[in-house]
CSV table of C-alpha atoms in Angstrom, one decimal:
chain,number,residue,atom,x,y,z
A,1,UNK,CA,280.8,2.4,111.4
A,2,UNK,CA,280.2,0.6,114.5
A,3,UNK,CA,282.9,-2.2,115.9
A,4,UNK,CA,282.8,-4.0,119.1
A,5,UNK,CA,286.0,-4.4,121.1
A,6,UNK,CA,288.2,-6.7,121.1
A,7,UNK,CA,286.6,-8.3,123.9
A,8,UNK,CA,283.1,-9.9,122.3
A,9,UNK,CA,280.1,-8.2,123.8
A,10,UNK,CA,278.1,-10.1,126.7
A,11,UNK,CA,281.4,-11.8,127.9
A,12,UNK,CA,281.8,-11.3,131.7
A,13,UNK,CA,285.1,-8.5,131.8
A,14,UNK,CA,287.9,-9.2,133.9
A,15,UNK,CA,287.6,-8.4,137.3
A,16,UNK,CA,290.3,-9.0,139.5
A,17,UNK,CA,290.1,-8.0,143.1
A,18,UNK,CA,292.6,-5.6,144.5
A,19,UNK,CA,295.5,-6.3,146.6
A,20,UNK,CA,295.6,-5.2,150.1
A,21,UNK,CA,297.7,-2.3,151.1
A,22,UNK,CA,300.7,-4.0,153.3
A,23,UNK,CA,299.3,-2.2,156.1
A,24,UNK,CA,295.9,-4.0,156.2
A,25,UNK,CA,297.5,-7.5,155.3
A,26,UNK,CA,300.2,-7.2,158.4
A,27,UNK,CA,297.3,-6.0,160.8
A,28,UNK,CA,295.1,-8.9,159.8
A,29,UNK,CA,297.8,-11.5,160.1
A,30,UNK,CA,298.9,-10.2,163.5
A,31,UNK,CA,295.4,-10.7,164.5
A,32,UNK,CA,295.2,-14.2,163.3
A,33,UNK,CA,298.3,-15.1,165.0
A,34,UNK,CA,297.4,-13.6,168.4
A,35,UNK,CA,294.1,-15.3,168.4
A,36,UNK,CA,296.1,-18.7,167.3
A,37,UNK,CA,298.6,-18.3,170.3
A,38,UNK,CA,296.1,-17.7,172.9
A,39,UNK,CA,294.8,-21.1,172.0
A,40,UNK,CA,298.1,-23.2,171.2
A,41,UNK,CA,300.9,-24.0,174.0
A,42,UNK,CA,303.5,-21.9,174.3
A,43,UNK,CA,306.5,-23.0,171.8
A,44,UNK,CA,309.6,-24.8,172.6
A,45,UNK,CA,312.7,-22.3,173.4
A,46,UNK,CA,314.3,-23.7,170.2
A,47,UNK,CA,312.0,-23.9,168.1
A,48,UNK,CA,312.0,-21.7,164.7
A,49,UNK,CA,310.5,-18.4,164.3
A,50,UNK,CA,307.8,-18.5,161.5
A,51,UNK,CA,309.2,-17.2,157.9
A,52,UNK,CA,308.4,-13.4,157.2
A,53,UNK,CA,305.8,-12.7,154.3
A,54,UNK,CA,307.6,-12.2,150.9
A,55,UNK,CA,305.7,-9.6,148.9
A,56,UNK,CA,305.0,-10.9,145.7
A,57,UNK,CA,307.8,-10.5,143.2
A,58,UNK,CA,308.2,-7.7,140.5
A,59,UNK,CA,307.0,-8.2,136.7
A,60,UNK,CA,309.0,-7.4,134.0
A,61,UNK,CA,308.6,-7.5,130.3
A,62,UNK,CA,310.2,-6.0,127.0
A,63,UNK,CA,307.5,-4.1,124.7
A,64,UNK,CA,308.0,-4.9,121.3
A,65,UNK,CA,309.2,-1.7,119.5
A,66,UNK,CA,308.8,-2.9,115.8
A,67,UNK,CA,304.8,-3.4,116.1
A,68,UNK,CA,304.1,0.6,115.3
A,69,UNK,CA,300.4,1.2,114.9
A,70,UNK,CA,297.6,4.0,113.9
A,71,UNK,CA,298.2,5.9,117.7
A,72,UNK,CA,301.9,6.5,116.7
A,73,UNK,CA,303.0,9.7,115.1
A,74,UNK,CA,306.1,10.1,112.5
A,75,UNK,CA,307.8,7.4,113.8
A,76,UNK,CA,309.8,5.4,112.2
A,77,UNK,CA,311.5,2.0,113.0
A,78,UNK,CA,314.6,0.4,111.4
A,79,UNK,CA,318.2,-1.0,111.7
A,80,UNK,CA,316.1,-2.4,115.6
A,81,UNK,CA,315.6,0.9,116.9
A,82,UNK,CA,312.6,3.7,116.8
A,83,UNK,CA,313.3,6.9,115.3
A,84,UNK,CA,311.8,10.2,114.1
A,85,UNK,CA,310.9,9.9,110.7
A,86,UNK,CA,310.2,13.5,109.4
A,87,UNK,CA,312.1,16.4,111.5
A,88,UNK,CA,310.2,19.0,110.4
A,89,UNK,CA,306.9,17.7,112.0
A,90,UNK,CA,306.1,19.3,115.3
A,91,UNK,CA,302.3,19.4,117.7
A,92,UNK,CA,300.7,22.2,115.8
A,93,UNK,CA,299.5,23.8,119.2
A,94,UNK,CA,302.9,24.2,119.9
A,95,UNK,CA,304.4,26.3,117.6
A,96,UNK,CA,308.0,25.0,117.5
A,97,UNK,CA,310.2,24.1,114.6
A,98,UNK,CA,311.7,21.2,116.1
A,99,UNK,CA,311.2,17.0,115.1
A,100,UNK,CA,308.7,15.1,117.2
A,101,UNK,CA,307.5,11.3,117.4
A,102,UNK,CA,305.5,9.3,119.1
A,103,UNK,CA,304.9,6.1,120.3
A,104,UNK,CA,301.9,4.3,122.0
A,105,UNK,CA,303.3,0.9,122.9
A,106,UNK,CA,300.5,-2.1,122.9
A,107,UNK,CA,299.1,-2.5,126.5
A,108,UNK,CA,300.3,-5.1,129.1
A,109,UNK,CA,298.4,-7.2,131.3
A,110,UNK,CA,299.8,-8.4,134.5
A,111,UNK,CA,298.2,-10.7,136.8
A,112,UNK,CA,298.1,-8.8,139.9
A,113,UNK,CA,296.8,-5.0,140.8
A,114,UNK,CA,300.1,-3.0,140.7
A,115,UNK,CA,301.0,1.2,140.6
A,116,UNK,CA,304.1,1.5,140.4
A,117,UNK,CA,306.4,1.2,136.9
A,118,UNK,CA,309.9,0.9,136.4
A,119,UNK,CA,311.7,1.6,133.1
A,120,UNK,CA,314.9,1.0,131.2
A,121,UNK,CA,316.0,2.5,128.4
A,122,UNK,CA,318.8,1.3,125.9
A,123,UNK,CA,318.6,4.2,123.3
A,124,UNK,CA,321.5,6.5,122.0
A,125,UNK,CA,320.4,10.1,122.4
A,126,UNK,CA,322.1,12.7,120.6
A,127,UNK,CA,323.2,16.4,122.6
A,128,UNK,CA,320.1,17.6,120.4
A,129,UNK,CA,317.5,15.2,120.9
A,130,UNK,CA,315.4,13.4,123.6
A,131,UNK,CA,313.4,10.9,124.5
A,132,UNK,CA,310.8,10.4,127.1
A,133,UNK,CA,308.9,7.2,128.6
A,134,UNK,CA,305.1,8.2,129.8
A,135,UNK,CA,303.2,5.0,131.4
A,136,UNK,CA,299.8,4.9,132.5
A,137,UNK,CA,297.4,2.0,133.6
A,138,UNK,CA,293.9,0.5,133.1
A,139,UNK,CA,291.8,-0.4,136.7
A,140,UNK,CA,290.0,-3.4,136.8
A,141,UNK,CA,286.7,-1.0,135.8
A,142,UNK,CA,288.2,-0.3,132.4
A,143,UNK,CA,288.9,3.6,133.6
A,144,UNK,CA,292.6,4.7,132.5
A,145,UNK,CA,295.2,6.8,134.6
A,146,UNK,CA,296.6,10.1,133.4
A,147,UNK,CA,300.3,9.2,131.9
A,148,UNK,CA,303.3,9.6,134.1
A,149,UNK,CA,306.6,10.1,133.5
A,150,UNK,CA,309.2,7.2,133.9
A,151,UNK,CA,313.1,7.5,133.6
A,152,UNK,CA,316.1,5.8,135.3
A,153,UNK,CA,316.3,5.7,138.8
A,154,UNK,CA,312.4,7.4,139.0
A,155,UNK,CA,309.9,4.8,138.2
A,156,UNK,CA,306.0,6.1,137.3
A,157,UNK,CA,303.8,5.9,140.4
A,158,UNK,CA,300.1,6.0,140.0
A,159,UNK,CA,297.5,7.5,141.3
A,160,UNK,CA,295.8,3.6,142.0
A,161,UNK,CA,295.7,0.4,140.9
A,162,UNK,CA,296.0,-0.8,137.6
A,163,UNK,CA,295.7,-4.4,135.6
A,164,UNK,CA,297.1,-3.2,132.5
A,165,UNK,CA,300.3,-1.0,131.8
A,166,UNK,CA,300.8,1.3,129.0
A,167,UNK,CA,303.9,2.9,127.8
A,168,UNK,CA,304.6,5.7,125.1
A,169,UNK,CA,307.6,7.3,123.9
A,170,UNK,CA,308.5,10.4,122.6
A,171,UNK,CA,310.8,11.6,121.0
A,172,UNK,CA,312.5,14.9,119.8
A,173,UNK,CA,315.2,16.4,118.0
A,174,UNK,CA,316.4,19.7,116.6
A,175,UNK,CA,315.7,20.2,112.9
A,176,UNK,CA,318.2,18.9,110.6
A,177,UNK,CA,319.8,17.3,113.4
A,178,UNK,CA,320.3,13.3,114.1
A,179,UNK,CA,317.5,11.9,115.9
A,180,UNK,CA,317.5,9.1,118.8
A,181,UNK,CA,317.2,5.9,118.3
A,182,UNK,CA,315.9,4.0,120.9
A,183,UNK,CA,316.5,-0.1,120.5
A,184,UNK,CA,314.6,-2.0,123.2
A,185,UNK,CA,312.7,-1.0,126.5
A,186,UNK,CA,311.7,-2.9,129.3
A,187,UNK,CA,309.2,-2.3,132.0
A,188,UNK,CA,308.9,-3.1,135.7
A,189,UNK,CA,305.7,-3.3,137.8
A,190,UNK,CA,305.4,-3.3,141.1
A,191,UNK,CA,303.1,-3.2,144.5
A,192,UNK,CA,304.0,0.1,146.3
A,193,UNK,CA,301.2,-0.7,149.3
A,194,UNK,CA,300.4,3.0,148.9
A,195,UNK,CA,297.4,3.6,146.1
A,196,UNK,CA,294.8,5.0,147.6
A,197,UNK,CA,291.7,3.1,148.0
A,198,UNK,CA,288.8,4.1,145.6
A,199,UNK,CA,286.4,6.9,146.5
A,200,UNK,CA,282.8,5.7,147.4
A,201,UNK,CA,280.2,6.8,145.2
A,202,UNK,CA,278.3,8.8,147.7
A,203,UNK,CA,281.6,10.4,148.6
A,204,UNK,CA,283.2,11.8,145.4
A,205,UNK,CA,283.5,15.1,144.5
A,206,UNK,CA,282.7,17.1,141.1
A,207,UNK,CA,285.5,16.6,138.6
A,208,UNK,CA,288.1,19.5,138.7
A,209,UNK,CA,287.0,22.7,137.1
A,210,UNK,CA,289.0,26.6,135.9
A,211,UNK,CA,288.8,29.2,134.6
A,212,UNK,CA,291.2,29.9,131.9
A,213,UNK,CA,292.0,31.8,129.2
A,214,UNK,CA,291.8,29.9,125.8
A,215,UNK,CA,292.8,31.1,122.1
A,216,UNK,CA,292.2,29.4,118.8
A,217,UNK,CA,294.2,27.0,117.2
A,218,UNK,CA,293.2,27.3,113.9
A,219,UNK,CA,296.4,25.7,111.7
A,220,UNK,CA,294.4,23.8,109.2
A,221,UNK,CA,296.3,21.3,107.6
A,222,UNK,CA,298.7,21.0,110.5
A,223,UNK,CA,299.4,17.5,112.5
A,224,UNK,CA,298.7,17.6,116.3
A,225,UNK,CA,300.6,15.5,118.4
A,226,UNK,CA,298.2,12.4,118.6
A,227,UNK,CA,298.7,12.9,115.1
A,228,UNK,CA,295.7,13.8,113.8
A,229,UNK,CA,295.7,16.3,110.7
A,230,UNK,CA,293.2,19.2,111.4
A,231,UNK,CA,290.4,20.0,110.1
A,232,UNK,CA,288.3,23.0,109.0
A,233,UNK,CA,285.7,23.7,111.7
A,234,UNK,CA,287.6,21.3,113.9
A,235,UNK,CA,286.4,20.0,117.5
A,236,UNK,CA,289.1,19.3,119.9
A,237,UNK,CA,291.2,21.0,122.4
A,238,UNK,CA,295.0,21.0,123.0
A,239,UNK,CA,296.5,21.3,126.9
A,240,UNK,CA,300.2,21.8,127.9
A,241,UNK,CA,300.9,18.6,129.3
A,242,UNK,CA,300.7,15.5,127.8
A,243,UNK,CA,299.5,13.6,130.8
A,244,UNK,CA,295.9,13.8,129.1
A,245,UNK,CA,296.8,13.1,125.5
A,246,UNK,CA,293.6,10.9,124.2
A,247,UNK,CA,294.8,8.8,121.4
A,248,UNK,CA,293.9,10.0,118.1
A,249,UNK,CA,290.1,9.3,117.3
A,250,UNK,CA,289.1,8.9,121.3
A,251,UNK,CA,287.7,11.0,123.8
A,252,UNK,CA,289.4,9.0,126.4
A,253,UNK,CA,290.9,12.7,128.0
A,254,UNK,CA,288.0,15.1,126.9
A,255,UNK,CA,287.0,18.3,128.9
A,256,UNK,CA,284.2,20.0,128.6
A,257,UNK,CA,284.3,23.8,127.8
A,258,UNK,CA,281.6,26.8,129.1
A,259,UNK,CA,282.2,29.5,126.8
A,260,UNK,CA,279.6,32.8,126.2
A,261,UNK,CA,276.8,31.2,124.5
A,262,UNK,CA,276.9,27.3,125.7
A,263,UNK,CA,278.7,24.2,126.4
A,264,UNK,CA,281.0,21.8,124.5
A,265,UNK,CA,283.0,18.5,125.5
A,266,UNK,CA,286.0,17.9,123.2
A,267,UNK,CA,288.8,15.7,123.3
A,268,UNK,CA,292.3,16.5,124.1
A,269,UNK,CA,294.3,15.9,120.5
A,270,UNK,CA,297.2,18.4,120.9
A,271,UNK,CA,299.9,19.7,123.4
A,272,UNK,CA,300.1,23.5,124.1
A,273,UNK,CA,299.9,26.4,124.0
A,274,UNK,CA,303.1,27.5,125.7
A,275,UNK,CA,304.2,24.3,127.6
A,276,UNK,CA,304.4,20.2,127.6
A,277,UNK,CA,304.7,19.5,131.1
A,278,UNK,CA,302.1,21.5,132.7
A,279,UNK,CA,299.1,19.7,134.0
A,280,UNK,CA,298.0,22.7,135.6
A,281,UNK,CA,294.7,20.9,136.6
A,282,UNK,CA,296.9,18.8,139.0
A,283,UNK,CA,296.8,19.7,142.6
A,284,UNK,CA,300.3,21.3,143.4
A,285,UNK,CA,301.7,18.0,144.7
A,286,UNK,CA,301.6,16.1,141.9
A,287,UNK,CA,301.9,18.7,139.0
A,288,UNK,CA,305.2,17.5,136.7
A,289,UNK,CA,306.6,21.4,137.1
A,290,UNK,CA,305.8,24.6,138.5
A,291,UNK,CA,304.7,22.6,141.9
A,292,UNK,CA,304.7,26.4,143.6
A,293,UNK,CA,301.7,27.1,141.6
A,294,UNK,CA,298.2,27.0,142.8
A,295,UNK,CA,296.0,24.0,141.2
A,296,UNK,CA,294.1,25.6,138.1
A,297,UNK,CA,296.7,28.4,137.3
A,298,UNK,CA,298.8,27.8,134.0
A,299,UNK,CA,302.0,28.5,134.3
A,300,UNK,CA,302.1,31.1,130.7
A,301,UNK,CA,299.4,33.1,132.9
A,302,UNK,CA,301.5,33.6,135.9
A,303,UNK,CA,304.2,34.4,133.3
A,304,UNK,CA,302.1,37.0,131.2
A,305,UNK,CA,300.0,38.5,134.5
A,306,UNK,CA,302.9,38.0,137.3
A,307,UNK,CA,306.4,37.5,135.6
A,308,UNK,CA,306.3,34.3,137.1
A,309,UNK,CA,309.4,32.4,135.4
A,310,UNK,CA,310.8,35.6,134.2
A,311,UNK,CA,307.7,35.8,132.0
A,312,UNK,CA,308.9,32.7,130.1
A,313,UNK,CA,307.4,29.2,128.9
A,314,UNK,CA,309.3,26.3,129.8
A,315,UNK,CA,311.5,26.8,126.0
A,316,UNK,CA,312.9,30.3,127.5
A,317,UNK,CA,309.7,32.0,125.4
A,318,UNK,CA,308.4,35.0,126.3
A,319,UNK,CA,304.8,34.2,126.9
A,320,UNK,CA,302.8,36.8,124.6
A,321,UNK,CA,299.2,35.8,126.3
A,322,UNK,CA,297.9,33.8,129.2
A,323,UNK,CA,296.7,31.0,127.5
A,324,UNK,CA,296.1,27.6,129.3
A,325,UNK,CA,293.9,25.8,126.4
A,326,UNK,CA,294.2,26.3,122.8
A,327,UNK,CA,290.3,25.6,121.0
A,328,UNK,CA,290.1,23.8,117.7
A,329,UNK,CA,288.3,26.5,115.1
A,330,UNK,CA,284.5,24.5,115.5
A,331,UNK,CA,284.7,24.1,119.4
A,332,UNK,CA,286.1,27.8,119.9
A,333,UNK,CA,283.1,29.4,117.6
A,334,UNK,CA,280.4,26.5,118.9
A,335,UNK,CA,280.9,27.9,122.5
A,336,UNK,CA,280.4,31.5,121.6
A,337,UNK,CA,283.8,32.8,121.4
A,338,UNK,CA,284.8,35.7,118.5
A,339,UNK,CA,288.1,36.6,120.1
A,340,UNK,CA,290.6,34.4,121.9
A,341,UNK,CA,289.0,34.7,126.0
A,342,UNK,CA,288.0,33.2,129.4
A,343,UNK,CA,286.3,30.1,129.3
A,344,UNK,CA,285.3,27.5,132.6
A,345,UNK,CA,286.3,24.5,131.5
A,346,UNK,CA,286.1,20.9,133.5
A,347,UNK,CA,288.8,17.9,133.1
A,348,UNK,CA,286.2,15.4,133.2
A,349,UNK,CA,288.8,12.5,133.7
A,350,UNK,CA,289.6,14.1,137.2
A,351,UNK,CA,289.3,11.9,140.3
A,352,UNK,CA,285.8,12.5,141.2
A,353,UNK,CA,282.2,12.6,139.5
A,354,UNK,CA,279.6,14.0,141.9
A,355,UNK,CA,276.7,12.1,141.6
A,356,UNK,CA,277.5,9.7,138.6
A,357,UNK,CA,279.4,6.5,137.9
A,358,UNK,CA,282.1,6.0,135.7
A,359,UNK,CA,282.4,3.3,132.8
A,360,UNK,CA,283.5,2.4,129.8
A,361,UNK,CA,282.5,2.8,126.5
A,362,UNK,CA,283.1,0.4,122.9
A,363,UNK,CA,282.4,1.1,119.4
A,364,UNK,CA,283.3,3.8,116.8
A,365,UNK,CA,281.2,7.2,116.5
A,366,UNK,CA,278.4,6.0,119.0
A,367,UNK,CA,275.8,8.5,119.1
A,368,UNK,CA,274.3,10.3,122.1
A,369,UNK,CA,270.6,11.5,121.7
A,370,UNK,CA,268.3,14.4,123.3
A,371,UNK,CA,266.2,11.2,123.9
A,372,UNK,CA,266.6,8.3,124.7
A,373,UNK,CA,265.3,7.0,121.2
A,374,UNK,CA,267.0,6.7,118.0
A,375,UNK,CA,265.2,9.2,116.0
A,376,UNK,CA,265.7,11.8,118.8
A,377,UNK,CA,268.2,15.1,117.8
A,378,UNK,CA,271.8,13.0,117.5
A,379,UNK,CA,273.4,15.6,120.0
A,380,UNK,CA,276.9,14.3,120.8
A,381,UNK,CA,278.7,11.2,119.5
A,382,UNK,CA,281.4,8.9,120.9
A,383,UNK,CA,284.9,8.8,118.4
A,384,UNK,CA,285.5,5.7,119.8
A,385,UNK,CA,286.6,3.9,122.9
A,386,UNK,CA,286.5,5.7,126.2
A,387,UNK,CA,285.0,6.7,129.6
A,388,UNK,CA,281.9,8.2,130.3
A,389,UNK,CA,280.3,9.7,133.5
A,390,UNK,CA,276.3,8.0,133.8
A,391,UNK,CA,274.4,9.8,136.5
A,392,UNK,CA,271.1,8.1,135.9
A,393,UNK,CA,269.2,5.7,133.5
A,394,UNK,CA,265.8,4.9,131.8
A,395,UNK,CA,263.9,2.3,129.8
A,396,UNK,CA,263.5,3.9,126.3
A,397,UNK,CA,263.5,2.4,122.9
A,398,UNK,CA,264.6,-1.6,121.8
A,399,UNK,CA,268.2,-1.3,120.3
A,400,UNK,CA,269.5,-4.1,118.4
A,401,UNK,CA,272.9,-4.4,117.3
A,402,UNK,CA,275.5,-7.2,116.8
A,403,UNK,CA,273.2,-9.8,117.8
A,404,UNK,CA,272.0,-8.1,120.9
A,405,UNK,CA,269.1,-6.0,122.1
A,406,UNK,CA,268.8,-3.5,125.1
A,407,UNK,CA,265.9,-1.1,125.9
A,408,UNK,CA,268.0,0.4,128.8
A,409,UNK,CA,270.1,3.9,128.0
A,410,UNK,CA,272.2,6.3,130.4
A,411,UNK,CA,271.8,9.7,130.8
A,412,UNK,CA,275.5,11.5,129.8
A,413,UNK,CA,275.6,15.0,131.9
A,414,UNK,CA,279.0,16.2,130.1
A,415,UNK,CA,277.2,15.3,127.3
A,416,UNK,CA,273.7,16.6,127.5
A,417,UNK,CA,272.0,13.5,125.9
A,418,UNK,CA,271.4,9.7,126.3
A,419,UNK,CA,273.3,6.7,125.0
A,420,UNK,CA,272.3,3.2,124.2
A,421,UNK,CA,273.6,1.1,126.9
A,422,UNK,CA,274.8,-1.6,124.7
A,423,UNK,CA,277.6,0.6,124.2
A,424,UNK,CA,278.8,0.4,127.7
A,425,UNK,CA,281.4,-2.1,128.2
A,426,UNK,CA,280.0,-3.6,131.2
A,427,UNK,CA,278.2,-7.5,131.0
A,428,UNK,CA,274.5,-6.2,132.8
A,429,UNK,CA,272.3,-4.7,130.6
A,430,UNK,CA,271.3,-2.4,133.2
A,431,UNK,CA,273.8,-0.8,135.0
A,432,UNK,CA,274.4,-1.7,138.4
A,433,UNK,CA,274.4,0.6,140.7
A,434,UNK,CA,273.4,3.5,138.8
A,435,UNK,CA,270.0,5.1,139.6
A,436,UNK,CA,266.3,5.3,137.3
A,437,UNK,CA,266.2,8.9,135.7
């Protein structure tokens, strides 16, 4: 079943132009101001100086914790505060008998680019349970940020600007144990003058790519930790971080995995094996922990091949394999894999793209095609929401859906296949700026 955003289709989307580094906007005004003096008479001794630029103030609101949704896992929320309602439920991929919720708080929009997010926390936290705030942000192109970690006195920086501000919480405790409760949380955005500027098209590299070693999941039955229940001959992935947790249902984080007999892209649905916190596809700089280690090497495989760690996960496990991706049952046997092994596999949100644009996507199990027709081999489809990499388009067969038509449909090179560009959450039927196939 189809659905259009929540945004109707056609509408222009919101494009708001990005704020100046302070850098830029100090050079600029200093140029202004010479040029101005060079014209104007010199100033009386007494007069004034001109007021310093005040940089525009912080914005602060209070997510509404009682609001829980379909993205939220075992939580529960009474007495004004979010708890773990079932502490026997843990991310299959992980293998750990400890209590686990989580929370994907409903998106903010603030009315100026910003990067950096500040939270606080009134929650009482038992000596056997946790909680941690993740935030992440929406550009003005409708791309999302990986999540970032945010806690008291270390606010969330990211990677760019963003016009929309995400938070999640999650939450553990030991089993049998009293869980946190967590009664209000408020968020801070700000300007840090620092985001980089965004990569020209001609100028971006591939999206990041390693070889790892992978084993099946398998755990039919079992809950992942966007909280989907798994299925036989499953397709999705679980990574050790969860910087790239895609919502349950979306390929917002997918990666596409190069096994012995072909190709698959799948959606990140689980955290593991091994680890939480190891974005191992990070460059060393801004990899949550094990910052010594290389971009591309999991930490569990410098435990198991090196001793890295004392040969131990992050829990104080000793790491029995090298593993850096678990493989839903379907994905692991799709890309030719009998036996847990290597695989290359490419973290297609990565900064970068090669010779494709990125853009959104809207609707519910859109389907990609060999062709660019509808009776063409269905090849690929589209769980929901997310964002897709288009390296070229072509004029193919009339679509018409929800009271609008489009001939015009983008070729998907992580997919393999073509897709109506209707589904592209963009207001031109024909994509700007993205070459004829």
């Amino acid at each position: 079943m189809l659905t259009p955003s929540s945004r109707r289709r056609g509408s222009a989307p919101r494009r708001r132009p990005r704020t100046p580094r302070a850098l830029t906007g100090t050079v600029c005004l200093l140029a202004l101001a010479g040029a101005a003096l060079a014209a104007a008479p010199a100033p009386a001794a007494d007069a004034a100086p001109a007021a310093a630029a005040v940089p525009p103030a912080p914005v602060s609101w209070r997510a509404d914790l009682s609001r829980t949704g379909a993205d939220d896992v075992n939580v529960r929320y009474d007495a004004g505060a979010l708890r773990v309602r079932d502490g026997s439920v843990s991310p299959a991929s992980l293998g750990r008998d400890r209590g686990y919720a989580s929370a994907v708080l409903e998106a903010h929009h603030v009315d100026r680019p910003v990067n950096r997010v500040a939270v606080d926390l009134d929650a009482t936290v038992p000596d056997a349970a946790s909680v941690e705030v993740d935030v992440r942000g929406r550009a003005a192109d409708g791309t999302w940020t990986e999540w970032r970690r945010a806690a008291a006195g270390a606010p969330a920086e990211l990677p760019r600007y963003v016009v929309d501000v995400q938070a999640r919480l999650t939450l553990w405790n030991a089993k049998g144990e009293p869980t946190a409760a967590v009664r209000s949380v408020t968020l801070t955005a700000d300007d840090t003058g620092t985001a980089p500027a965004e990569p020209a098209p001609t100028t971006r590299a591939s999206a990041f790519s390693a070889r790892v070693y992978a084993t099946r999941e398998g755990l039919v039955g079992h809950t992942t930790a966007n909280g989907h229940v798994i299925q036989a001959n499953d397709h999705f992935v679980a990574l050790p971080s969860r910087r790239a947790l895609s919502p349950n249902g979306s390929g917002q984080y997918s990666v596409q995995v190069c096994g012995p007999a072909r190709c698959e892209t799948a959606p990140v649905w689980d955290v593991g094996p091994w680890n939480t916190h190891d974005d191992h596809w990070n460059p060393s700089s801004v990899r949550e922990q094990w910052k010594d280690l290389p971009q591309g090497l999991p930490e569990a495989q410098a435990a198991y091949e090196d001793g890295y760690n004392g040969g131990r996960d992050e829990f104080g496990r000793q790491v029995a394999n090298p593993a850096g991706i678990d493989l839903a049952d379907g994905t692991f046997y799709n890309v030719g894999l009998n036996d847990n092994g290597w695989v290359t596999v490419t973290y297609l949100w990565t900064e970068g793209g090669g010779d494709t644009t990125s853009f959104p996507t809207w609707g519910n199990d859109v389907s990609i095609r060999q062709q660019a027709t509808t009776a063409s081999t269905r090849v690929a489809s589209l769980p929901g929401p997310t964002t897709v990499r288009v390296r070229c388009q072509v004029h193919g067969q009339l679509v018409n859906y929800d009271g609008y038509s489009n001939d015009a449909w983008s070729y998907l090179p992580d997919y393999g296949g073509y897709v109506s560009n209707i589904f592209i959450d963009v207001a031109d039927a024909w994509l700007p700026g993205v070459p004829t196939c």
